[in-house]
């Protein structure tokens, strides 16, 4: 685990105390960050918020800290079922079976390279998902 100053050597799985009493539906980790969706459909993100190549936050909220040690809720009215983290990108599936993304990508999504809050991927709306 890395924060803005130290690298912590974690030898065994550690409980994330932030989620005590919160039931999670989905959990994912990427290269630089992690994300979770709780049973109410809220998204939480934590980890490196400003990778060295990016001048904007990638974790889906306006937090300006370089590294978030504790999860923080992404504020959105959309409710989600699943989350998947990439390098600086987060993909989420809404309860309406629509695909959203936030963070940064090397290849343009919807003609853009970066969004700081969940944004609908128009080109993925023809996909069908089973419950």
C-alpha positions as a printed NumPy array, in Angstrom:
array([[  0.   ,   0.   ,   0.   ],
       [  1.445,   3.387,  -0.904],
       [  0.584,   6.757,   0.529],
       [  2.128,  10.079,  -0.45 ],
       [  5.082,   9.559,   1.886],
       [  5.553,   5.888,   2.762],
       [  5.227,   2.47 ,   1.239],
       [  3.636,   0.023,   3.651],
       [  4.612,  -3.615,   3.317],
       [  1.445,  -5.641,   3.813],
       [  2.237,  -9.335,   4.297],
       [ -1.333, -10.584,   4.708],
       [ -4.826,  -9.363,   3.868],
       [ -5.988,  -6.482,   6.027],
       [ -9.567,  -5.535,   6.85 ],
       [-10.679,  -2.157,   5.529],
       [-12.311,  -0.818,   8.678],
       [-14.197,   1.854,   6.72 ],
       [-16.569,  -0.87 ,   5.488],
       [-17.458,  -2.269,   8.936],
       [-21.243,  -2.632,   8.85 ],
       [-21.45 ,  -1.914,   5.093],
       [-22.289,  -4.875,   2.859],
       [-20.405,  -4.808,  -0.431],
       [-21.823,  -5.984,  -3.728],
       [-18.648,  -5.609,  -5.828],
       [-14.952,  -4.892,  -5.192],
       [-12.086,  -4.303,  -7.642],
       [ -8.473,  -3.157,  -7.591],
       [ -6.449,  -1.691, -10.418],
       [ -2.807,  -0.712, -10.633],
       [ -3.269,   2.599,  -8.807],
       [ -6.612,   2.486,  -7.054],
       [ -9.44 ,   0.358,  -5.694],
       [-13.221,   0.697,  -5.817],
       [-16.256,  -0.918,  -4.234],
       [-20.021,  -0.858,  -4.708],
       [-22.205,  -1.371,  -1.649],
       [-25.581,  -3.128,  -1.583],
       [-27.343,   0.252,  -1.917],
       [-25.508,   0.931,  -5.189],
       [-23.053,   3.579,  -3.962],
       [-19.466,   3.62 ,  -5.315],
       [-16.416,   4.152,  -3.099],
       [-12.869,   4.741,  -4.348],
       [ -9.434,   5.03 ,  -2.743],
       [ -5.776,   4.884,  -3.729],
       [ -3.619,   7.088,  -5.948],
       [ -5.788,  10.003,  -7.059],
       [ -3.183,  11.758,  -9.222],
       [ -0.939,   9.308, -11.119],
       [  2.263,  10.95 , -12.343],
       [  0.92 ,  11.403, -15.895],
       [ -2.38 ,  12.988, -14.838],
       [ -3.052,  16.507, -13.546],
       [ -6.696,  15.78 , -12.697],
       [ -8.107,  13.417, -10.041],
       [ -9.05 ,   9.928, -11.284],
       [-11.114,   8.636,  -8.338],
       [-14.506,  10.064,  -9.345],
       [-14.803,  12.932,  -6.895],
       [-13.32 ,  16.381,  -6.438],
       [-10.903,  15.299,  -3.692],
       [ -7.542,  17.02 ,  -4.248],
       [ -5.387,  14.707,  -2.112],
       [ -2.722,  12.834,  -4.083],
       [ -3.45 ,   9.576,  -2.242],
       [ -6.613,   8.53 ,  -0.392],
       [ -5.912,   5.904,   2.262],
       [ -9.591,   5.492,   3.187],
       [-12.481,   4.896,   0.792],
       [-14.558,   7.915,  -0.182],
       [-18.073,   7.814,  -1.631],
       [-18.435,   8.982,  -5.243],
       [-21.412,  11.344,  -5.31 ],
       [-23.861,  10.408,  -8.05 ],
       [-27.593,   9.831,  -8.292],
       [-27.101,   6.68 , -10.389],
       [-27.035,   3.375,  -8.494],
       [-24.552,   0.688,  -9.518],
       [-24.199,  -3.099,  -9.42 ],
       [-20.619,  -3.866, -10.468],
       [-17.26 ,  -2.121, -10.603],
       [-14.008,  -2.891, -12.423],
       [-10.751,  -0.934, -12.037],
       [ -8.045,  -0.566, -14.634],
       [ -4.837,   1.432, -14.521],
       [ -6.35 ,   4.914, -14.102],
       [ -9.852,   3.992, -15.191],
       [-12.962,   2.748, -13.404],
       [-15.877,   1.091, -15.244],
       [-19.224,   0.608, -13.48 ],
       [-22.477,  -1.092, -14.455],
       [-25.622,   0.679, -13.276],
       [-28.726,  -1.015, -11.919],
       [-30.367,  -0.006, -15.234],
       [-27.657,  -2.105, -17.012],
       [-25.904,   0.937, -18.498],
       [-22.1  ,   1.209, -18.604],
       [-20.337,   4.248, -17.101],
       [-16.695,   5.221, -16.694],
       [-14.515,   7.747, -14.905],
       [-10.802,   8.407, -14.638],
       [ -8.366,   8.59 , -17.517],
       [ -7.741,   6.467, -20.617],
       [ -5.114,   6.355, -23.358],
       [ -7.736,   5.697, -26.044],
       [-10.638,   8.132, -26.267],
       [-14.032,   7.1  , -24.83 ],
       [-16.956,   9.056, -26.282],
       [-14.31 ,  11.299, -27.878],
       [-12.764,  12.27 , -24.539],
       [ -9.784,  11.104, -22.487],
       [-10.722,  12.037, -18.905],
       [-13.816,  12.432, -16.719],
       [-13.911,  13.022, -12.962],
       [-17.372,  11.566, -12.303],
       [-19.299,   8.577, -13.696],
       [-20.109,   9.266, -17.348],
       [-22.294,   7.128, -19.624],
       [-20.463,   5.256, -22.406],
       [-22.872,   5.787, -25.29 ],
       [-21.174,   3.232, -27.554],
       [-21.746,   0.445, -24.978],
       [-25.507,   0.866, -24.685],
       [-26.257,  -1.879, -27.229],
       [-24.653,  -4.451, -24.897],
       [-27.001,  -6.695, -22.953],
       [-26.297,  -7.86 , -19.412],
       [-27.919, -10.685, -17.501],
       [-28.617, -10.441, -13.795]])
